[in-house]
């Protein structure tokens, strides 16, 4: 058992491929075979054309900070020793936006539009979280 104490995601049938790819240190999102849209978060039908024709594809992991906030107070007691930390929305080069954390730099160095790249935090043997760091 891991001694990781923070809340962890609960993969669903729709999101399981995302978490399995993260474990391999790959960022994968869905791509619609019908209209070509790139899709995140994971789901069963394309939000653009409603086709069920979604495939998982590996993406570059490159993007830019779309928006962010610096948490000065933990949003859950398990994060108390992490503050201050950055909760950000990253817009991938492929288009979709992910809510994530920015790591690898001081919180006050984060800027809107800052180029970032995905990184993988193996928090337990079963779970790898996707975060971003300055590119
Ligand atoms: Zn579509």
Coordinates of N, CA, C and O and ligand atoms in Angstrom, one line a residue:
X1 N 0.8 -1.2 0.0 CA 0.0 0.0 0.0 C 0.9 1.2 0.0 O 1.9 1.3 0.6
X2 N 0.4 2.2 -0.7 CA 1.1 3.5 -0.8 C 0.7 4.4 0.5 O -0.3 4.2 1.0
X3 N 1.6 5.3 0.8 CA 1.2 6.2 1.9 C 0.7 7.5 1.4 O 0.7 8.5 2.1
X4 N 0.4 7.5 0.1 CA -0.2 8.7 -0.5 C -1.5 9.0 0.1 O -2.4 8.1 0.1
X5 N -1.7 10.2 0.7 CA -2.9 10.4 1.5 C -4.0 11.3 0.8 O -5.0 11.6 1.3
X6 N -3.6 11.9 -0.4 CA -4.6 12.8 -1.0 C -5.6 12.1 -1.8 O -5.4 10.9 -2.2
X7 N -6.8 12.8 -2.0 CA -7.8 12.1 -2.8 C -7.3 11.8 -4.2 O -6.5 12.5 -4.8
X8 N -7.8 10.7 -4.7 CA -7.3 10.2 -6.1 C -8.5 10.1 -7.0 O -9.7 9.9 -6.5
X9 N -8.3 10.3 -8.3 CA -9.4 10.1 -9.2 C -10.0 8.7 -9.2 O -9.2 7.8 -8.8
X10 N -11.2 8.6 -9.6 CA -11.8 7.2 -9.7 C -12.1 7.0 -11.2 O -13.1 7.6 -11.7
X11 N -11.3 6.3 -11.9 CA -11.5 6.1 -13.3 C -12.9 5.5 -13.6 O -13.3 4.6 -12.8
X12 N -13.6 5.9 -14.6 CA -14.8 5.4 -15.1 C -14.6 4.6 -16.3 O -13.5 4.7 -16.9
X13 N -15.6 3.8 -16.8 CA -15.3 3.1 -18.1 C -14.9 4.1 -19.2 O -14.0 3.8 -20.0
X14 N -15.5 5.3 -19.2 CA -15.1 6.3 -20.2 C -13.7 6.9 -20.0 O -13.0 7.2 -21.0
X15 N -13.3 7.1 -18.8 CA -12.0 7.7 -18.6 C -10.8 6.8 -18.3 O -9.7 7.2 -18.3
X16 N -11.1 5.5 -18.2 CA -10.1 4.5 -17.9 C -8.9 4.6 -18.9 O -7.7 4.6 -18.5
X17 N -9.1 4.7 -20.2 CA -8.0 4.7 -21.2 C -7.1 5.9 -20.9 O -5.9 5.9 -21.1
X18 N -7.6 7.1 -20.4 CA -6.8 8.3 -20.1 C -5.9 7.9 -19.0 O -4.7 8.2 -19.1
X19 N -6.4 7.3 -17.9 CA -5.5 7.0 -16.8 C -4.5 5.9 -17.1 O -3.4 5.9 -16.6
X20 N -4.9 4.9 -17.9 CA -4.0 3.8 -18.3 C -2.8 4.4 -19.1 O -1.7 4.0 -19.0
X21 N -3.1 5.4 -20.0 CA -2.1 6.0 -20.8 C -1.2 6.8 -19.9 O 0.0 6.8 -20.0
X22 N -1.8 7.6 -18.9 CA -1.0 8.4 -18.0 C 0.0 7.5 -17.3 O 1.2 7.9 -17.0
X23 N -0.4 6.3 -16.9 CA 0.5 5.3 -16.2 C 1.7 5.0 -17.1 O 2.8 4.7 -16.6
X24 N 1.5 5.0 -18.4 CA 2.6 4.8 -19.4 C 3.3 6.1 -19.7 O 4.1 6.1 -20.6
X25 N 3.0 7.2 -19.0 CA 3.5 8.5 -19.2 C 3.2 9.0 -20.7 O 4.1 9.6 -21.3
X26 N 2.0 8.8 -21.1 CA 1.5 9.3 -22.4 C 0.3 10.1 -22.1 O -0.6 9.7 -21.3
X27 N 0.1 11.2 -22.8 CA -1.1 12.0 -22.7 C -2.0 11.5 -23.9 O -1.6 11.7 -25.1
X28 N -3.1 11.0 -23.6 CA -4.1 10.6 -24.7 C -5.4 11.3 -24.5 O -5.9 11.4 -23.3
X29 N -6.0 11.7 -25.5 CA -7.3 12.3 -25.5 C -8.1 11.6 -26.6 O -7.6 10.8 -27.4
X30 N -9.4 11.8 -26.7 CA -10.2 11.2 -27.7 C -10.3 12.1 -28.9 O -10.2 13.3 -28.9
X31 N -10.4 11.4 -30.1 CA -10.5 12.0 -31.4 C -11.7 11.4 -32.1 O -11.9 10.2 -32.0
X32 N -12.6 12.3 -32.6 CA -13.8 11.8 -33.3 C -13.5 11.4 -34.7 O -13.0 12.3 -35.5
X33 N -13.7 10.2 -35.1 CA -13.5 9.7 -36.4 C -14.5 10.2 -37.4 O -14.3 10.1 -38.6
X34 N -15.6 10.8 -36.9 CA -16.6 11.3 -37.8 C -16.4 12.7 -38.2 O -16.4 13.1 -39.4
X35 N -16.1 13.6 -37.2 CA -15.9 15.0 -37.6 C -14.5 15.6 -37.3 O -14.2 16.7 -37.6
X36 N -13.6 14.7 -36.7 CA -12.2 15.1 -36.6 C -12.0 16.0 -35.3 O -10.8 16.4 -35.1
X37 N -13.0 16.2 -34.4 CA -12.8 17.0 -33.2 C -11.9 16.2 -32.2 O -11.9 15.0 -32.1
X38 N -11.0 17.0 -31.6 CA -10.3 16.5 -30.4 C -11.1 16.7 -29.2 O -11.7 17.8 -29.0
X39 N -11.2 15.8 -28.3 CA -12.1 15.8 -27.2 C -11.5 15.6 -25.8 O -10.7 14.6 -25.7
X40 N -11.8 16.4 -24.9 CA -11.5 16.2 -23.5 C -12.6 17.0 -22.7 O -12.9 18.1 -23.1
X41 N -13.2 16.5 -21.7 CA -12.9 15.3 -20.9 C -13.4 14.0 -21.7 O -14.2 14.2 -22.6
X42 N -13.1 12.8 -21.2 CA -13.5 11.6 -21.9 C -15.0 11.4 -21.8 O -15.6 11.7 -20.8
X43 N -15.6 11.0 -22.9 CA -17.0 10.7 -22.9 C -17.4 9.6 -24.0 O -16.5 9.1 -24.6
X44 N -18.7 9.3 -24.0 CA -19.1 8.2 -24.9 C -19.5 8.7 -26.3 O -19.4 7.9 -27.3
X45 N -19.9 10.0 -26.4 CA -20.3 10.5 -27.7 C -19.6 11.8 -28.0 O -19.3 12.5 -27.1
X46 N -19.3 12.1 -29.3 CA -18.7 13.3 -29.6 C -19.6 14.5 -29.3 O -20.8 14.5 -29.7
X47 N -19.1 15.5 -28.5 CA -19.9 16.6 -28.2 C -20.2 17.6 -29.4 O -21.1 18.4 -29.3
X48 N -19.4 17.4 -30.5 CA -19.6 18.2 -31.7 C -20.7 17.7 -32.6 O -21.5 18.4 -33.1
X49 N -20.6 16.3 -32.8 CA -21.5 15.8 -33.9 C -22.3 14.6 -33.3 O -23.1 13.9 -34.1
X50 N -22.1 14.2 -32.1 CA -22.9 13.1 -31.4 C -22.5 11.7 -31.9 O -23.2 10.8 -31.6
X51 N -21.5 11.6 -32.7 CA -21.1 10.3 -33.2 C -20.5 9.5 -32.1 O -19.8 10.1 -31.2
X52 N -20.7 8.2 -32.0 CA -20.1 7.3 -31.0 C -18.7 6.9 -31.4 O -18.1 6.1 -30.7
X53 N -18.2 7.5 -32.5 CA -17.0 7.0 -33.2 C -15.7 7.7 -32.6 O -15.1 8.4 -33.3
X54 N -15.4 7.4 -31.3 CA -14.3 8.1 -30.7 C -13.1 7.1 -30.5 O -13.3 6.0 -30.0
X55 N -11.9 7.6 -30.9 CA -10.7 6.8 -30.7 C -9.8 7.6 -29.8 O -9.8 8.8 -29.7
X56 N -9.0 6.8 -29.0 CA -8.0 7.4 -28.2 C -6.7 7.6 -29.0 O -6.2 6.7 -29.6
X57 N -6.2 8.8 -28.9 CA -4.9 9.1 -29.6 C -3.9 9.8 -28.7 O -4.3 10.5 -27.8
X58 N -2.6 9.5 -28.9 CA -1.6 10.1 -28.2 C -1.4 11.5 -28.7 O -1.3 11.7 -29.9
X59 N -1.3 12.5 -27.8 CA -1.1 13.9 -28.2 C 0.3 14.4 -27.7 O 0.9 13.7 -26.8
X60 N 0.7 15.5 -28.2 CA 2.0 16.0 -27.8 C 2.2 16.3 -26.4 O 3.3 16.3 -25.8
X61 N 1.1 16.7 -25.7 CA 1.3 17.2 -24.3 C 1.6 18.6 -24.2 O 1.8 19.2 -23.1
X62 N 1.8 19.3 -25.4 CA 2.1 20.7 -25.4 C 0.9 21.6 -25.4 O -0.1 21.2 -26.0
X63 N 1.0 22.7 -24.7 CA -0.1 23.6 -24.6 C 0.3 24.9 -24.0 O 1.5 25.2 -23.9
X64 N -0.7 25.7 -23.5 CA -0.4 26.9 -22.9 C -1.4 27.2 -21.7 O -2.5 26.6 -21.8
X65 N -1.0 27.9 -20.8 CA -1.9 28.2 -19.6 C -3.0 29.1 -20.1 O -2.8 30.2 -20.7
X66 N -4.2 28.7 -20.0 CA -5.4 29.4 -20.4 C -5.9 30.3 -19.3 O -6.3 31.4 -19.5
X67 N -5.9 29.7 -18.1 CA -6.3 30.5 -16.9 C -5.7 29.8 -15.7 O -5.3 28.6 -15.8
X68 N -5.5 30.5 -14.6 CA -5.0 29.8 -13.4 C -5.3 30.6 -12.1 O -5.7 31.7 -12.2
X69 N -5.2 29.9 -11.0 CA -5.3 30.6 -9.7 C -4.2 30.0 -8.8 O -3.8 28.8 -9.0
X70 N -3.8 30.7 -7.9 CA -2.8 30.2 -6.9 C -3.6 30.0 -5.6 O -4.2 30.9 -5.0
X71 N -3.7 28.7 -5.2 CA -4.4 28.3 -4.0 C -3.5 28.6 -2.8 O -2.4 28.1 -2.7
X72 N -4.0 29.6 -2.0 CA -3.2 29.9 -0.8 C -3.8 29.2 0.4 O -3.2 29.2 1.5
X73 N -5.0 28.6 0.2 CA -5.6 27.8 1.3 C -6.0 26.5 0.7 O -6.5 26.5 -0.5
X74 N -5.7 25.4 1.3 CA -6.0 24.1 0.8 C -7.4 23.9 0.5 O -8.3 24.3 1.3
X75 N -7.8 23.3 -0.6 CA -9.2 23.0 -1.0 C -9.6 21.7 -0.3 O -10.8 21.4 -0.3
X76 N -8.7 21.0 0.3 CA -8.9 19.8 1.0 C -7.8 19.6 2.0 O -6.7 20.0 1.7
X77 N -8.1 19.2 3.3 CA -7.0 19.2 4.3 C -5.8 18.4 3.9 O -4.7 18.7 4.3
X78 N -6.0 17.4 3.0 CA -4.8 16.6 2.5 C -3.8 17.4 1.7 O -2.7 17.0 1.6
X79 N -4.2 18.6 1.2 CA -3.4 19.4 0.4 C -2.7 20.5 1.3 O -2.0 21.4 0.7
X80 N -2.9 20.5 2.6 CA -2.5 21.6 3.5 C -1.0 21.9 3.3 O -0.6 23.1 3.3
X81 N -0.2 20.9 3.2 CA 1.3 21.2 3.1 C 1.7 21.6 1.7 O 2.9 21.9 1.5
X82 N 0.8 21.5 0.7 CA 1.2 21.9 -0.6 C 1.1 23.4 -0.9 O 1.7 23.9 -1.9
X83 N 0.3 24.1 -0.1 CA 0.1 25.5 -0.4 C 1.4 26.4 -0.3 O 2.2 26.1 0.5
X84 N 1.5 27.4 -1.2 CA 0.7 27.7 -2.3 C 0.9 26.8 -3.5 O 2.0 26.4 -3.7
X85 N -0.2 26.5 -4.2 CA 0.0 25.7 -5.4 C -0.9 26.2 -6.5 O -1.8 27.0 -6.2
X86 N -0.6 25.8 -7.8 CA -1.3 26.4 -8.9 C -2.3 25.4 -9.5 O -2.0 24.3 -9.8
X87 N -3.6 25.9 -9.5 CA -4.6 25.1 -10.2 C -4.8 25.9 -11.5 O -5.1 27.1 -11.5
X88 N -4.7 25.2 -12.6 CA -4.7 25.9 -13.9 C -5.6 25.2 -14.9 O -5.9 24.0 -14.8
X89 N -6.0 25.9 -15.9 CA -6.7 25.3 -17.1 C -5.7 25.5 -18.2 O -5.2 26.6 -18.5
X90 N -5.2 24.3 -18.7 CA -4.3 24.3 -19.8 C -5.0 24.0 -21.1 O -5.8 23.1 -21.2
X91 N -4.7 24.9 -22.1 CA -5.3 24.6 -23.5 C -4.2 23.9 -24.3 O -3.1 24.4 -24.5
X92 N -4.6 22.6 -24.6 CA -3.6 21.8 -25.4 C -3.5 22.4 -26.8 O -4.4 23.0 -27.4
X93 N -2.4 22.1 -27.5 CA -2.2 22.6 -28.9 C -3.3 22.0 -29.8 O -3.7 22.6 -30.8
X94 N -3.9 20.8 -29.4 CA -4.9 20.2 -30.2 C -6.3 20.9 -29.9 O -7.3 20.5 -30.6
X95 N -6.4 21.8 -28.9 CA -7.6 22.5 -28.7 C -8.3 22.3 -27.3 O -8.7 23.3 -26.7
X96 N -8.5 21.0 -26.9 CA -9.2 20.9 -25.6 C -8.5 21.5 -24.4 O -7.2 21.6 -24.4
X97 N -9.2 21.8 -23.4 CA -8.7 22.4 -22.1 C -8.8 21.4 -21.0 O -9.9 20.7 -20.9
X98 N -7.7 21.3 -20.2 CA -7.7 20.4 -19.0 C -7.5 21.2 -17.8 O -6.7 22.1 -17.8
X99 N -8.2 20.8 -16.7 CA -7.9 21.4 -15.4 C -6.8 20.6 -14.8 O -6.9 19.3 -14.8
X100 N -5.8 21.2 -14.3 CA -4.6 20.5 -13.9 C -3.8 21.4 -12.8 O -4.3 22.4 -12.4
X101 N -2.6 20.9 -12.5 CA -1.7 21.7 -11.7 C -0.5 22.0 -12.5 O -0.1 21.3 -13.3
X102 N 0.1 23.2 -12.2 CA 1.4 23.6 -12.8 C 2.5 23.3 -11.7 O 2.4 23.8 -10.6
X103 N 3.5 22.5 -12.1 CA 4.6 22.2 -11.2 C 5.9 22.6 -11.9 O 5.9 23.0 -13.1
X104 N 6.9 22.5 -11.2 CA 8.2 22.7 -11.8 C 8.6 24.2 -11.9 O 9.6 24.5 -12.6
X105 N 7.8 25.1 -11.3 CA 8.2 26.5 -11.2 C 7.5 27.1 -10.0 O 6.6 26.5 -9.4
X106 N 8.0 28.3 -9.6 CA 7.3 29.0 -8.5 C 5.9 29.4 -8.9 O 5.7 29.8 -10.1
X107 N 4.9 29.3 -8.0 CA 3.6 29.7 -8.4 C 3.5 31.1 -9.0 O 2.8 31.4 -10.0
X108 N 4.3 32.1 -8.5 CA 4.2 33.4 -9.0 C 4.9 33.6 -10.3 O 4.8 34.7 -10.9
X109 N 5.5 32.6 -10.9 CA 6.1 32.6 -12.2 C 5.1 32.3 -13.3 O 5.3 32.5 -14.5
X110 N 4.0 31.7 -12.9 CA 3.0 31.3 -13.9 C 2.3 32.5 -14.5 O 1.9 33.4 -13.8
X111 N 2.1 32.4 -15.8 CA 1.4 33.5 -16.5 C 0.4 32.9 -17.5 O 0.7 31.8 -18.0
X112 N -0.6 33.7 -17.8 CA -1.5 33.3 -18.9 C -0.7 33.3 -20.2 O 0.1 34.1 -20.4
X113 N -1.0 32.2 -20.9 CA -0.3 32.1 -22.2 C 1.1 31.4 -22.1 O 1.7 31.2 -23.2
X114 N 1.5 31.1 -20.9 CA 2.8 30.5 -20.8 C 2.8 29.1 -21.4 O 1.9 28.3 -21.1
X115 N 3.8 28.8 -22.3 CA 3.9 27.5 -22.8 C 4.2 26.4 -21.8 O 5.1 26.6 -21.0
X116 N 3.5 25.3 -21.8 CA 3.7 24.3 -20.8 C 3.7 22.9 -21.5 O 3.2 22.8 -22.7
X117 N 4.2 21.9 -20.8 CA 4.2 20.6 -21.4 C 3.8 19.6 -20.3 O 4.0 19.8 -19.1
X118 N 3.1 18.5 -20.7 CA 2.6 17.5 -19.7 C 3.7 16.8 -19.0 O 4.8 16.6 -19.6
X119 N 3.5 16.6 -17.7 CA 4.4 15.7 -17.0 C 3.6 14.7 -16.1 O 2.4 14.9 -16.0
X120 N 4.2 13.7 -15.7 CA 3.5 12.6 -15.1 C 4.0 12.3 -13.7 O 5.2 12.1 -13.5
X121 N 3.1 12.3 -12.8 CA 3.4 12.2 -11.4 C 2.9 10.8 -10.9 O 1.7 10.7 -10.7
X122 N 3.8 9.9 -10.7 CA 3.4 8.5 -10.3 C 3.1 8.5 -8.8 O 4.0 8.3 -8.0
X123 N 1.9 8.9 -8.4 CA 1.6 9.1 -7.0 C 1.4 7.8 -6.2 O 1.7 7.7 -5.0
X124 N 0.9 6.7 -6.9 CA 0.8 5.4 -6.3 C 1.2 4.4 -7.4 O 1.2 4.8 -8.6
X125 N 1.3 3.1 -7.0 CA 1.6 2.1 -8.1 C 0.5 2.0 -9.1 O 0.7 1.7 -10.3
X126 N -0.8 2.4 -8.7 CA -1.9 2.3 -9.6 C -2.3 3.6 -10.3 O -3.0 3.6 -11.3
X127 N -1.8 4.7 -9.8 CA -2.3 6.0 -10.3 C -1.2 7.0 -10.6 O -0.3 7.2 -9.8
X128 N -1.3 7.5 -11.8 CA -0.4 8.6 -12.3 C -1.2 9.8 -12.6 O -2.1 9.7 -13.4
X129 N -0.8 10.9 -12.0 CA -1.6 12.2 -12.3 C -0.9 12.9 -13.4 O 0.4 12.9 -13.5
X130 N -1.7 13.6 -14.2 CA -1.1 14.4 -15.3 C -1.1 15.9 -14.8 O -2.1 16.4 -14.4
X131 N 0.2 16.4 -14.8 CA 0.4 17.8 -14.4 C 1.1 18.5 -15.6 O 1.5 17.8 -16.5
X132 N 1.4 19.8 -15.5 CA 2.1 20.5 -16.5 C 3.2 21.3 -15.9 O 3.1 21.7 -14.7
X133 N 4.3 21.4 -16.7 CA 5.4 22.3 -16.2 C 5.8 23.2 -17.3 O 5.4 23.0 -18.5
X134 N 6.5 24.3 -17.0 CA 6.9 25.2 -18.1 C 7.7 24.4 -19.2 O 8.5 23.5 -18.9
X135 N 7.3 24.8 -20.5 CA 8.0 24.0 -21.6 C 9.4 24.6 -21.9 O 9.7 25.7 -21.6
Ligands
LIG1 ZN1 -17.6 14.4 -34.0

